Coordinates of C-alpha atoms (C1' of nucleotides) in Angstrom, one line a residue:
Chain A
M1 CA 8.9 0.3 14.7
K2 CA 7.4 -1.7 11.8
I3 CA 9.3 -1.3 8.5
Q4 CA 7.2 0.0 5.7
E5 CA 6.9 -1.2 2.1
S6 CA 8.7 2.0 0.8
A7 CA 11.6 1.6 3.3
E8 CA 12.0 -2.1 2.1
N9 CA 12.0 -0.9 -1.5
Y10 CA 14.8 1.7 -0.8
L11 CA 16.9 -0.8 1.2
E12 CA 16.6 -3.3 -1.7
A13 CA 17.6 -0.6 -4.3
I14 CA 20.6 0.3 -2.3
L15 CA 21.7 -3.3 -2.0
M16 CA 21.3 -3.8 -5.9
L17 CA 23.1 -0.5 -6.6
G18 CA 25.9 -1.3 -4.4
R19 CA 26.5 -4.8 -5.9
S20 CA 28.6 -3.3 -8.7
G21 CA 31.0 -1.9 -6.0
A22 CA 30.4 1.6 -7.0
P23 CA 29.4 3.9 -4.2
V24 CA 25.7 4.7 -3.9
R25 CA 24.4 8.2 -3.9
S26 CA 20.9 9.5 -3.3
V27 CA 20.6 10.5 -6.9
D28 CA 21.4 7.0 -8.0
I29 CA 18.5 5.8 -5.8
A30 CA 16.3 8.3 -7.2
E31 CA 17.1 7.3 -10.8
E32 CA 16.7 3.6 -10.0
L33 CA 13.3 3.9 -8.3
G34 CA 11.9 6.8 -10.6
F35 CA 11.5 9.1 -7.5
S36 CA 12.4 12.7 -7.2
R37 CA 15.6 13.7 -5.4
P38 CA 13.8 15.4 -2.5
S39 CA 11.7 12.1 -1.9
V40 CA 15.0 10.1 -1.7
S41 CA 16.6 12.7 0.5
V42 CA 13.7 12.6 3.0
A43 CA 13.6 8.8 2.9
M44 CA 17.3 8.6 3.5
K45 CA 17.0 10.8 6.5
N46 CA 14.3 8.5 7.9
L47 CA 16.3 5.4 7.2
R48 CA 19.3 6.9 8.9
A49 CA 17.2 7.8 11.9
A50 CA 15.9 4.2 12.0
G51 CA 19.4 2.9 11.8
H52 CA 19.0 1.2 8.5
V53 CA 21.7 3.1 6.6
E54 CA 24.7 5.4 7.1
I55 CA 25.5 8.4 5.0
D56 CA 29.1 9.6 5.0
A57 CA 30.5 13.2 4.3
E58 CA 30.6 12.6 0.6
G59 CA 26.8 11.6 0.6
Y60 CA 27.6 8.0 0.0
V61 CA 24.8 5.7 1.3
T62 CA 25.7 2.4 2.8
L63 CA 23.5 -0.2 4.6
T64 CA 24.0 -1.0 8.3
E65 CA 23.8 -4.6 9.3
R66 CA 20.1 -4.3 10.2
G67 CA 19.5 -2.5 6.8
C68 CA 21.3 -5.1 5.0
E69 CA 19.5 -7.8 6.5
I70 CA 16.2 -6.4 5.3
A71 CA 17.5 -5.6 2.0
Q72 CA 18.8 -9.2 1.5
T73 CA 15.6 -10.6 2.5
M74 CA 13.7 -8.6 -0.2
Y75 CA 16.2 -9.2 -2.7
E76 CA 16.1 -13.0 -2.1
R77 CA 12.3 -12.9 -2.4
H78 CA 12.4 -10.6 -5.5
V79 CA 14.5 -13.1 -7.2
L80 CA 12.7 -16.2 -6.1
I81 CA 9.4 -14.6 -7.2
S82 CA 10.4 -13.1 -10.4
D83 CA 12.3 -16.1 -11.6
W84 CA 9.5 -18.3 -10.7
L85 CA 6.8 -16.2 -12.5
I86 CA 9.1 -16.1 -15.5
F87 CA 9.4 -19.8 -15.3
L88 CA 5.6 -20.1 -15.3
G89 CA 5.5 -18.2 -18.6
V90 CA 5.0 -14.6 -17.5
E91 CA 6.8 -12.1 -19.6
R92 CA 9.9 -10.8 -17.8
G93 CA 8.9 -7.1 -17.3
A94 CA 5.5 -8.1 -15.8
A95 CA 7.2 -10.8 -13.7
V96 CA 9.7 -8.2 -12.2
R97 CA 7.1 -5.6 -11.7
D98 CA 4.7 -8.0 -9.8
A99 CA 7.8 -9.4 -7.8
C100 CA 8.6 -5.9 -6.8
R101 CA 5.2 -5.5 -5.1
L102 CA 4.4 -9.2 -4.0
E103 CA 7.8 -9.5 -2.2
H104 CA 6.5 -7.0 0.5
Y105 CA 3.3 -8.8 1.2
M106 CA 4.3 -12.3 1.8
S107 CA 4.8 -13.7 5.3
E108 CA 8.1 -15.6 5.9
E109 CA 6.0 -18.7 6.2
S110 CA 4.5 -18.3 2.6
F111 CA 7.8 -17.5 1.2
L112 CA 9.4 -20.6 2.5
A113 CA 6.5 -22.7 1.4
I114 CA 6.9 -21.5 -2.1
K115 CA 10.5 -22.0 -2.0
R116 CA 10.1 -25.5 -0.9
H117 CA 7.4 -26.2 -3.5
I118 CA 9.7 -24.9 -6.2
E119 CA 12.6 -27.1 -5.1
N120 CA 10.3 -30.2 -4.9
W121 CA 9.0 -29.5 -8.4
K122 CA 12.4 -29.1 -9.7
S123 CA 13.7 -32.3 -8.5
E124 CA 10.7 -34.1 -9.7
I125 CA 11.4 -32.7 -13.2
Y126 CA 15.1 -33.7 -12.8
Q127 CA 14.1 -37.3 -11.8
Q128 CA 11.8 -37.6 -14.7
R129 CA 14.6 -36.6 -17.1
S130 CA 17.3 -38.9 -15.5
Chain B
M1 CA -9.7 6.6 -12.4
K2 CA -7.5 3.9 -11.1
I3 CA -9.1 1.6 -8.5
Q4 CA -7.3 1.5 -5.3
E5 CA -6.4 -1.4 -3.0
S6 CA -8.8 -0.3 -0.3
A7 CA -11.7 0.1 -2.8
E8 CA -10.9 -3.5 -4.0
N9 CA -11.1 -4.8 -0.5
Y10 CA -14.4 -3.1 0.2
L11 CA -15.9 -4.5 -2.9
E12 CA -14.7 -7.9 -2.2
A13 CA -16.0 -7.8 1.4
I14 CA -19.4 -6.8 0.0
L15 CA -19.5 -9.6 -2.3
M16 CA -18.5 -12.1 0.4
L17 CA -21.1 -10.7 2.7
G18 CA -23.9 -10.8 0.1
R19 CA -23.2 -14.4 -0.7
S20 CA -25.4 -15.5 2.3
G21 CA -28.4 -13.7 0.7
A22 CA -28.8 -11.3 3.6
P23 CA -28.7 -7.6 2.7
V24 CA -25.3 -5.9 3.4
R25 CA -25.2 -2.8 5.6
S26 CA -22.3 -0.5 6.2
V27 CA -22.0 -1.7 9.7
D28 CA -21.6 -5.3 8.5
I29 CA -18.8 -4.2 6.3
A30 CA -17.1 -2.4 9.2
E31 CA -17.4 -5.5 11.3
E32 CA -16.1 -7.7 8.5
L33 CA -13.1 -5.6 7.7
G34 CA -12.4 -4.3 11.3
F35 CA -12.8 -0.7 10.3
S36 CA -14.8 2.0 12.1
R37 CA -18.4 2.9 10.9
P38 CA -17.2 6.4 9.8
S39 CA -14.5 4.9 7.7
V40 CA -16.9 2.5 5.9
S41 CA -19.5 5.4 5.5
V42 CA -16.9 7.6 3.8
A43 CA -15.7 4.7 1.7
M44 CA -19.2 3.9 0.5
K45 CA -19.7 7.5 -0.5
N46 CA -16.7 7.3 -2.7
L47 CA -17.6 3.9 -4.2
R48 CA -21.2 5.1 -4.9
A49 CA -19.6 8.2 -6.6
A50 CA -17.3 6.1 -8.6
G51 CA -20.2 3.9 -9.6
H52 CA -19.1 0.7 -7.9
V53 CA -22.0 0.3 -5.5
E54 CA -25.5 1.4 -5.0
I55 CA -27.1 2.3 -1.5
D56 CA -30.9 2.1 -1.2
A57 CA -33.2 4.0 1.3
E58 CA -32.7 1.4 3.9
G59 CA -28.9 1.7 3.6
Y60 CA -28.5 -1.6 2.0
V61 CA -25.4 -1.8 -0.2
T62 CA -25.3 -3.6 -3.5
L63 CA -22.7 -4.0 -6.1
T64 CA -23.2 -2.5 -9.5
E65 CA -22.1 -4.5 -12.5
R66 CA -18.8 -2.7 -12.6
G67 CA -18.3 -3.1 -8.9
C68 CA -19.2 -6.7 -8.9
E69 CA -16.7 -7.5 -11.8
I70 CA -13.9 -6.1 -9.7
A71 CA -15.1 -7.9 -6.5
Q72 CA -15.4 -11.3 -8.3
T73 CA -11.8 -10.8 -9.8
M74 CA -10.5 -10.2 -6.3
Y75 CA -12.6 -13.0 -4.7
E76 CA -11.5 -15.4 -7.3
R77 CA -7.8 -14.5 -6.7
H78 CA -8.2 -14.5 -3.0
V79 CA -9.6 -18.1 -3.0
L80 CA -6.9 -19.3 -5.5
I81 CA -4.1 -17.8 -3.6
S82 CA -5.2 -18.8 -0.1
D83 CA -6.1 -22.4 -1.1
W84 CA -2.8 -22.7 -2.8
L85 CA -0.8 -21.4 0.1
I86 CA -2.7 -23.6 2.5
F87 CA -2.1 -26.6 0.1
L88 CA 1.6 -25.8 0.2
G89 CA 1.6 -26.0 4.0
V90 CA 1.0 -22.5 5.2
E91 CA -1.2 -22.2 8.2
R92 CA -4.7 -21.2 7.3
G93 CA -4.7 -17.8 9.1
A94 CA -1.3 -16.7 7.5
A95 CA -2.5 -17.9 4.2
V96 CA -5.7 -16.0 4.2
R97 CA -3.9 -12.9 5.5
D98 CA -1.3 -13.1 2.8
A99 CA -3.9 -13.7 0.1
C100 CA -5.8 -10.5 1.1
R101 CA -2.7 -8.5 0.3
L102 CA -1.2 -10.5 -2.6
E103 CA -4.4 -10.5 -4.5
H104 CA -4.2 -6.7 -5.2
Y105 CA -0.6 -6.8 -6.5
M106 CA -0.7 -9.5 -9.1
S107 CA -1.1 -8.7 -12.8
E108 CA -3.7 -10.7 -14.7
E109 CA -1.0 -12.5 -16.6
S110 CA 0.7 -13.8 -13.4
F111 CA -2.6 -14.9 -11.8
L112 CA -3.3 -16.9 -14.9
A113 CA 0.1 -18.5 -14.9
I114 CA -0.3 -19.6 -11.3
K115 CA -3.7 -20.9 -12.1
R116 CA -2.4 -22.8 -15.0
H117 CA 0.4 -24.2 -13.0
I118 CA -1.8 -25.4 -10.2
E119 CA -4.0 -27.1 -12.7
N120 CA -1.2 -28.9 -14.4
W121 CA 0.2 -29.8 -11.1
K122 CA -3.0 -31.3 -9.9
S123 CA -3.5 -33.3 -13.1
E124 CA 0.0 -34.8 -12.8
I125 CA -0.8 -35.9 -9.1
Y126 CA -3.9 -37.4 -10.4
Q127 CA -2.3 -39.3 -13.2
Q128 CA 0.3 -40.6 -10.6
R129 CA -2.4 -42.0 -8.4
S130 CA -4.5 -43.6 -11.1
Chain C
dC1 C1' -43.7 9.3 26.5
dA2 C1' -38.8 9.3 27.6
dC3 C1' -34.6 6.5 27.2
dT4 C1' -31.4 3.5 25.3
dT5 C1' -29.4 1.4 21.4
dA6 C1' -28.1 0.7 16.6
dT7 C1' -26.8 2.9 12.7
dG8 C1' -25.2 6.4 9.7
dT9 C1' -23.0 10.7 8.8
dT10 C1' -19.9 15.0 9.1
dA11 C1' -16.0 17.3 10.4
dG12 C1' -11.6 17.4 11.6
dC13 C1' -7.2 14.8 12.6
dA14 C1' -3.0 11.7 11.7
dC15 C1' 0.2 9.6 9.0
dA16 C1' 2.8 7.6 5.1
dA17 C1' 4.9 8.7 1.0
dA18 C1' 5.1 10.8 -3.0
dC19 C1' 5.4 15.6 -5.4
dT20 C1' 7.1 20.8 -6.8
dA21 C1' 9.4 25.1 -5.8
dA22 C1' 13.1 27.1 -4.1
dC23 C1' 17.5 27.3 -2.2
dA24 C1' 22.5 25.7 -0.8
dT25 C1' 26.8 24.2 -2.2
dG26 C1' 30.6 22.6 -4.6
dC27 C1' 32.8 21.3 -9.1
dT28 C1' 33.8 22.4 -13.8
dT29 C1' 34.8 25.1 -17.5
dG30 C1' 34.6 29.0 -20.9
Chain D
dC1 C1' 36.5 34.5 -11.9
dA2 C1' 31.7 34.0 -13.1
dA3 C1' 28.2 30.9 -14.9
dG4 C1' 26.2 26.8 -15.2
dC5 C1' 25.5 22.0 -13.7
dA6 C1' 24.9 18.2 -10.4
dT7 C1' 23.5 17.1 -6.0
dG8 C1' 21.3 17.5 -1.9
dT9 C1' 17.9 19.7 1.3
dT10 C1' 13.9 22.2 3.3
dA11 C1' 9.3 23.7 3.2
dG12 C1' 5.0 23.2 1.8
dT13 C1' 1.4 20.4 -0.9
dT14 C1' -1.3 16.3 -2.5
dT15 C1' -3.5 12.0 -2.1
dG16 C1' -5.0 7.9 0.2
dT17 C1' -6.9 5.8 3.9
dG18 C1' -7.5 5.1 8.4
dC19 C1' -9.2 7.3 13.1
dT20 C1' -12.2 9.9 17.0
dA21 C1' -15.7 13.1 18.5
dA22 C1' -19.9 14.6 17.9
dC23 C1' -24.4 14.6 16.1
dA24 C1' -28.9 12.8 13.6
dT25 C1' -32.3 9.5 13.2
dA26 C1' -35.1 5.5 13.7
dA27 C1' -36.5 1.5 16.4
dG28 C1' -37.6 -0.8 20.3
dT29 C1' -38.6 -0.7 25.4
dG30 C1' -39.3 0.5 30.3

DNA sequence: CACTTATGTTAGCACAAACTAACATGCTTG
DNA sequence: CAAGCATGTTAGTTTGTGCTAACATAAGTG
């Protein structure tokens, strides 16, 4: 069962919303992603069936271990890519919008290569300055 | 009428196939992209309706000016991104696969920023060596 | 000429992922 | 308590984009 882009986005949104500590409801996810409540409702049903989230009696959504792993991968990529684009001079809004899409279409290999590149690049700059 | 990812891919494939000078048929596009002939047939009908390609009596497909513009944008991005990933150490196959997807999801702004970054980076290397 | 092969097309299907309309349900509040 | 609001769900629709089955047509070949 291959995970889809949309599923990855939902999981990432749930992770981000949960970081404040407040419980996450369907309507919060809909608000965050700009989707309708029915869309989120159906998506949650599918994510639950796939074992990526759990939904308690109050309707609060939590990530399972598997779901959390995916969400964190996406989040890490999102941050790396958007920070990096911003660093390259891309306007923040555009950088975040692009990162939101690019994060889903990059192999692990490419992601790691970029990460490595940024780290090397930063340490070079650091050496030049010291 | 927003251009879709699939349309961009078809146009890019037509451009690439046409570079050898040989006329481009539907079946060549199908072969190139790994799609069925009916899928390509329908896609060509849509691309023609949208004014992105022309199809002559022999079934040869050519890009219109508008179509060619899109194709070249995609191709330029494809080459930049895949070359760059390869340069960063990503295996060629993975780099090309990733580039094929990433090229559609990047704003012009981000693309230019990356291009600029690569050029700067290369010139730094050059200066170090000279 | 009859057959095969290559190519293109049409019709109909499948699936993902969004939407709206309509309804259920429970909380708040005049 | 009754009305309204927030939230969730179900059903059915839309759109994009692929597929297979079946057929049309032209070209080459025994």
